[in-house]
PDB file of C-alpha atoms in Angstrom:
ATOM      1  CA  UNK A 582      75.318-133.864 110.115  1.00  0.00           C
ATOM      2  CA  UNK A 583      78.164-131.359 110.178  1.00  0.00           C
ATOM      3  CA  UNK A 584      80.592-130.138 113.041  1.00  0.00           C
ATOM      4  CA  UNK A 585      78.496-126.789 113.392  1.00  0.00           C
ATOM      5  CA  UNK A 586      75.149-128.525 113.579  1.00  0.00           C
ATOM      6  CA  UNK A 587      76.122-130.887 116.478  1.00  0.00           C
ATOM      7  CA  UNK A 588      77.868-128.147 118.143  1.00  0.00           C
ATOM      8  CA  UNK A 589      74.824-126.128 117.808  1.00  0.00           C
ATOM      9  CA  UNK A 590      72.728-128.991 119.334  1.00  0.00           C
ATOM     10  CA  UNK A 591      74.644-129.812 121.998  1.00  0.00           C
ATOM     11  CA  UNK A 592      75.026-125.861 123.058  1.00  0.00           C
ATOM     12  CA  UNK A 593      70.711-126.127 123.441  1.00  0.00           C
ATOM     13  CA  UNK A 594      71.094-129.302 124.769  1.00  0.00           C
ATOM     14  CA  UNK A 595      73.121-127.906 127.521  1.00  0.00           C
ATOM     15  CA  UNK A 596      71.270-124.628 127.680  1.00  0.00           C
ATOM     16  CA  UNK A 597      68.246-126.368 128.565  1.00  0.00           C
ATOM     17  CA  UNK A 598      69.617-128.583 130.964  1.00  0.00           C
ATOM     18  CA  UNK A 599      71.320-125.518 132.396  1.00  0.00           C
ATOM     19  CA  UNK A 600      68.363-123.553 132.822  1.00  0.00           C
ATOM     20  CA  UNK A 601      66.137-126.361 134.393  1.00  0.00           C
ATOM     21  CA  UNK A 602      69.344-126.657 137.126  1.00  0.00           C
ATOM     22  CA  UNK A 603      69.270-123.149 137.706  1.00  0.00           C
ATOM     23  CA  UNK A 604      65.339-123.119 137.984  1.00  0.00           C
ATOM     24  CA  UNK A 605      65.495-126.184 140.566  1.00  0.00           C
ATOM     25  CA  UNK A 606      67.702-124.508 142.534  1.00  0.00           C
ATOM     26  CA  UNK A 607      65.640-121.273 142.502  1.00  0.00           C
ATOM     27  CA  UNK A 608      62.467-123.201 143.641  1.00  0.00           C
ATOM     28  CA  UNK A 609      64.250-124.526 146.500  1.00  0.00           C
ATOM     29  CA  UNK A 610      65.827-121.006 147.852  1.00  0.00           C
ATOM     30  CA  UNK A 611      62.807-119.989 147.179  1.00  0.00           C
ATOM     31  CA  UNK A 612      60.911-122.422 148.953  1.00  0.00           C
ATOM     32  CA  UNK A 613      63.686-121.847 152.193  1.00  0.00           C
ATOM     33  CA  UNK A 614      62.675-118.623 152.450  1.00  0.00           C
ATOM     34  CA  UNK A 615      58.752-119.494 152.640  1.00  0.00           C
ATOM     35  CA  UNK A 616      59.827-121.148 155.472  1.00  0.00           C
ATOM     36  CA  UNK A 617      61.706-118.554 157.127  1.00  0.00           C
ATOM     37  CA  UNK A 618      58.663-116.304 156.764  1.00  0.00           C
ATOM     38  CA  UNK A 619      56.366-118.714 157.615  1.00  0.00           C
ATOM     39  CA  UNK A 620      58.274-119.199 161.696  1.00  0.00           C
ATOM     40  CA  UNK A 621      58.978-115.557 161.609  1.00  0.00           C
ATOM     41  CA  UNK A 622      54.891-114.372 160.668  1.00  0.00           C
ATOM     42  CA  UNK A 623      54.398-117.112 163.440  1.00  0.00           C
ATOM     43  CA  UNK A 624      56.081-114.197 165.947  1.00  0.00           C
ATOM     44  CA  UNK A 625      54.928-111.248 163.931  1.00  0.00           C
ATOM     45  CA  UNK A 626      51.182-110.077 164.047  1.00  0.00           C
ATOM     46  CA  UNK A 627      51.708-107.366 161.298  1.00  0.00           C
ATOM     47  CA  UNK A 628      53.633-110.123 159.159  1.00  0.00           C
ATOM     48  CA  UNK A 629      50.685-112.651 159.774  1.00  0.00           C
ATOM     49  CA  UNK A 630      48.154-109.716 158.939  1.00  0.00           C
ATOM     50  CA  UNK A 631      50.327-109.020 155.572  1.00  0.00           C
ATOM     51  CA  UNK A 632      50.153-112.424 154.797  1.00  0.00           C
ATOM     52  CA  UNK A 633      46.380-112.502 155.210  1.00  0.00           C
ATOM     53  CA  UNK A 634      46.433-109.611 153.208  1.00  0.00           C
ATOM     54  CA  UNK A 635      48.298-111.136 150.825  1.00  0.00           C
ATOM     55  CA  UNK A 636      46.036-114.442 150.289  1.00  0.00           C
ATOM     56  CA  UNK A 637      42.849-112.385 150.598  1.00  0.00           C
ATOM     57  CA  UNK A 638      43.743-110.392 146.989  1.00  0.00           C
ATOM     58  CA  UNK A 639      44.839-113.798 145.859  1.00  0.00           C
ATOM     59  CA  UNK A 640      41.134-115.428 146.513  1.00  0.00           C
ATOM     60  CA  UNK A 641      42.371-117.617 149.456  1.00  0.00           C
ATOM     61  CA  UNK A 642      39.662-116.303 152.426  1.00  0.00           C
ATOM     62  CA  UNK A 643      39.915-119.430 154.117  1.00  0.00           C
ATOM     63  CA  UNK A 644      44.007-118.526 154.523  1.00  0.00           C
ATOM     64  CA  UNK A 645      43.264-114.546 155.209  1.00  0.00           C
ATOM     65  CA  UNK A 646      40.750-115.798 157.850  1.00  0.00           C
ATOM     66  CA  UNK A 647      42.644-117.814 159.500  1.00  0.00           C
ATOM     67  CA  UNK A 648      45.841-115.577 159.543  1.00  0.00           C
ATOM     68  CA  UNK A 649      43.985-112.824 160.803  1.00  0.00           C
ATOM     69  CA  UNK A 650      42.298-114.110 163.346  1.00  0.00           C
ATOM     70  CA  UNK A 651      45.756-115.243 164.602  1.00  0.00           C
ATOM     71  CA  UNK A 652      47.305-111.589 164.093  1.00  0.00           C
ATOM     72  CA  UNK A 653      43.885-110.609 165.752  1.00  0.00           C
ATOM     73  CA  UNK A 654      44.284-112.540 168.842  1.00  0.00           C
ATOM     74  CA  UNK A 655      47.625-111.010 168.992  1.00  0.00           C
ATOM     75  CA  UNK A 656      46.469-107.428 169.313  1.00  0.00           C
ATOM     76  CA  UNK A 657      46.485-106.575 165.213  1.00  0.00           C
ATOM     77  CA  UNK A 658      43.863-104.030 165.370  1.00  0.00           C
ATOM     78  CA  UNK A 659      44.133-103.645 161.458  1.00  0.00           C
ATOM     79  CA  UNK A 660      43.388-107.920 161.412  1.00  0.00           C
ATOM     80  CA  UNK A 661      40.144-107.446 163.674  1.00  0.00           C
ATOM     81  CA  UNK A 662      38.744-104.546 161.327  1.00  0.00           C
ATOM     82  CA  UNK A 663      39.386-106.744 158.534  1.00  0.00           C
ATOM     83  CA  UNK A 664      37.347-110.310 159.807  1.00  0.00           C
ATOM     84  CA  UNK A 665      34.814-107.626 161.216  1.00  0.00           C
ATOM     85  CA  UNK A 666      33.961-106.264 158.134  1.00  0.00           C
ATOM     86  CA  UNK A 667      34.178-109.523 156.411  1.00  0.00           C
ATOM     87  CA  UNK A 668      31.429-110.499 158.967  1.00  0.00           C
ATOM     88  CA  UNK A 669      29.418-107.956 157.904  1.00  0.00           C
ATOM     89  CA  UNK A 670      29.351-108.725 154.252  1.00  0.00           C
ATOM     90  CA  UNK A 671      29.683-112.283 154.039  1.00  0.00           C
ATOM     91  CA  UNK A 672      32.771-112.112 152.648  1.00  0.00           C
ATOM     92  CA  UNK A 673      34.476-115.328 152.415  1.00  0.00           C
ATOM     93  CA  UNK A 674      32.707-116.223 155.730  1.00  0.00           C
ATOM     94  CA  UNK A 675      29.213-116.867 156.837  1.00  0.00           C
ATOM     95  CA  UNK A 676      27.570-113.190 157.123  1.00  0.00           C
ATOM     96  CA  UNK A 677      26.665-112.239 160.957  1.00  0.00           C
ATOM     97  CA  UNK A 678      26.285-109.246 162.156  1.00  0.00           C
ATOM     98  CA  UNK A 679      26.223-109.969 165.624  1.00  0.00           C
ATOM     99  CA  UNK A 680      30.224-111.671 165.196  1.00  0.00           C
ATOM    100  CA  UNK A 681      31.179-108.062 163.238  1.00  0.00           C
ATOM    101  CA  UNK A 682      29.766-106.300 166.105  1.00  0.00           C
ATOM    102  CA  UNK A 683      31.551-108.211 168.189  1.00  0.00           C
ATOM    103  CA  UNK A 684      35.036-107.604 166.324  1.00  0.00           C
ATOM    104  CA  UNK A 685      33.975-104.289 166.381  1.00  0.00           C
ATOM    105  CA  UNK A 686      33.751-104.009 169.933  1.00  0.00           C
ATOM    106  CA  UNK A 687      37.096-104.819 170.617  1.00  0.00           C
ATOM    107  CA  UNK A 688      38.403-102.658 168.669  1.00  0.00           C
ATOM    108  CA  UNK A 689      37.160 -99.460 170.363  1.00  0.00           C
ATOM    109  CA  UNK A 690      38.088-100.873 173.980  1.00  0.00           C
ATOM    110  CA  UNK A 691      41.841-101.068 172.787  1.00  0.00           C
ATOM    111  CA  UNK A 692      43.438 -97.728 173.875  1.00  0.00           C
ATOM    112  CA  UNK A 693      44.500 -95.698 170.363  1.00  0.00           C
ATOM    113  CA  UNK A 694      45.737 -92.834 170.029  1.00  0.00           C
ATOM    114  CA  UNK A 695      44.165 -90.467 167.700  1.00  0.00           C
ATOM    115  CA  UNK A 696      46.672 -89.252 164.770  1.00  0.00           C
ATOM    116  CA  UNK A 697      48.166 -92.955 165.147  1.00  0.00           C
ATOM    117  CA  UNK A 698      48.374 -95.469 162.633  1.00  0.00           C
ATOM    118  CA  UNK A 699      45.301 -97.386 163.861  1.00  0.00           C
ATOM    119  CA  UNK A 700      43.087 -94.519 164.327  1.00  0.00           C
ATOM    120  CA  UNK A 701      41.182 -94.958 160.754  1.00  0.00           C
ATOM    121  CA  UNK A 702      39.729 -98.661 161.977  1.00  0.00           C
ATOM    122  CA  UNK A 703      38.693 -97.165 165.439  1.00  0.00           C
ATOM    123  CA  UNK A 704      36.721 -94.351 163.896  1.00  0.00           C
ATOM    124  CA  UNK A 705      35.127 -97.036 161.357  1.00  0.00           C
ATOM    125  CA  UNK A 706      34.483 -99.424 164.306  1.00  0.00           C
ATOM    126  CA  UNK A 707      32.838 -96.222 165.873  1.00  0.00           C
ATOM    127  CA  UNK A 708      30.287 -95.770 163.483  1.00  0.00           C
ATOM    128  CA  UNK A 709      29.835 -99.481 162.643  1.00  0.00           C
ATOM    129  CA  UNK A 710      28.955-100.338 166.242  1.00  0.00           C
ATOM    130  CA  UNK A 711      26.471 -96.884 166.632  1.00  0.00           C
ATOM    131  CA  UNK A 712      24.668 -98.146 163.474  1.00  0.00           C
ATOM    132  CA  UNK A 713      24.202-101.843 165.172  1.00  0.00           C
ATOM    133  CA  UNK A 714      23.095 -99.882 168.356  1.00  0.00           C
ATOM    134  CA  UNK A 715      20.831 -97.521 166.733  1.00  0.00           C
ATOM    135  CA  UNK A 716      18.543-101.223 165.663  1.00  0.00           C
ATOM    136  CA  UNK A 717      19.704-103.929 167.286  1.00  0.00           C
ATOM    137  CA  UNK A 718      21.035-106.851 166.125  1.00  0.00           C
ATOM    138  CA  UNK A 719      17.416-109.699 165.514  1.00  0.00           C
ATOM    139  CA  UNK A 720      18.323-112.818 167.145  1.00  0.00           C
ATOM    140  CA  UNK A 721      21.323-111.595 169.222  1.00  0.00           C
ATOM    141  CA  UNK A 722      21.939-110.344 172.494  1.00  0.00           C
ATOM    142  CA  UNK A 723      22.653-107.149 170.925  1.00  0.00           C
ATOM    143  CA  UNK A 724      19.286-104.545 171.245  1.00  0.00           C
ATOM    144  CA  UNK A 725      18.548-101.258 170.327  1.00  0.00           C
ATOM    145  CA  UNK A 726      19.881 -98.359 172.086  1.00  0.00           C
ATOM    146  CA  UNK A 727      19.447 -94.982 170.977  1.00  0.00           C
ATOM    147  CA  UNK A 728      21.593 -93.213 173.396  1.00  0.00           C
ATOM    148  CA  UNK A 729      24.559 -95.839 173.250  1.00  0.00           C
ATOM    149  CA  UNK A 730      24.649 -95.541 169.226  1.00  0.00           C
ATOM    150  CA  UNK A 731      24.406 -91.436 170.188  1.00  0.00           C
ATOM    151  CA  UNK A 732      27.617 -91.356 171.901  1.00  0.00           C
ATOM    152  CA  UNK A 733      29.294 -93.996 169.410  1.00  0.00           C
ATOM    153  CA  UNK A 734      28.732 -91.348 166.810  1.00  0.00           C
ATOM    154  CA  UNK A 735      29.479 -88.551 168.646  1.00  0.00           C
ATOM    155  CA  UNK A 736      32.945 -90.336 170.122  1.00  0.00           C
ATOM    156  CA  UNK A 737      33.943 -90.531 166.356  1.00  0.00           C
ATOM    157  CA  UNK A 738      33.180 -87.276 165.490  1.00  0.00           C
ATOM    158  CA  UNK A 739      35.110 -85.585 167.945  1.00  0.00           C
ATOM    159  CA  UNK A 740      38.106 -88.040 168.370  1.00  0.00           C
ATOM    160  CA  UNK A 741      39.004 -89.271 165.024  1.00  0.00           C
ATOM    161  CA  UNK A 742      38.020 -86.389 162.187  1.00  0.00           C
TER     162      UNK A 742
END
């Protein structure tokens, strides 16, 4: 083998080498700042709701679920819309209408301002909760009531256009 050839070898041999080093390293800053955002999305509801986001487009319900019910106990309006809705469909958890309506419901006794940033899942949780009203919910304490789903609608209508 000539001069060149070994020198050539050992320059990939140390490339390689190199570039799994480098990659180690990466993983672990990498995996320091998971950590960092995982004990700062612990303080954050609109991190935690991001997160959920996050895992949500990435298949994990289970993980969205469970971050935003934290961000929703925490007063995440956007993170109560979202299991709400998920309710409704049966989306990644069992489908019950009666646990959307629910959702729903505290969404419209939060105090929101319209024009503000959380306006759009009030309006929605408007018109979601007249449409329960206007039937009833089978099998829930939730009945039909014409009048209540009347002023749901109109409440959205004139509040959040």
């Amino acid at each position: 083998m000539r001069i060149s050839d070994l020198f050539r070898a050992g320059l990939v041999v140390f490339s390689v080498a190199g570039s799994m080093l480098a990659s180690v390293s990466f993983a672990h800053a990498l995996d320091e700042q998971v950590a960092q955002a995982d004990s700062s999305e612990k303080r954050s509801p609109w991190a935690v709701f991001r997160f959920g986001f996050s895992a949500y487009k990435a298949g994990d319900k289970d993980e969205a679920v469970e971050a935003y019910r934290y961000a929703a106990e925490n007063g995440q309006i956007g993170a109560r819309w979202k299991l709400a809705t998920m309710y409704a469909q049966g989306d990644g958890v069992t489908q019950s209408d009666y646990e959307a309506f629910r959702f729903y419901q505290e969404i419209v006794q939060q105090e929101v301002e319209p024009g503000g940033p959380d306006d759009s899942y009030v309006a929605d949780a408007l018109v979601a909760l007249a449409g329960y009203l206007r039937s009833g919910i089978p099998g829930s304490p939730v009945a039909a009531n014409p009048m209540a789903s009347q002023e749901y609608y109109m409440r959205a209508a004139a509040s959040y256009r």
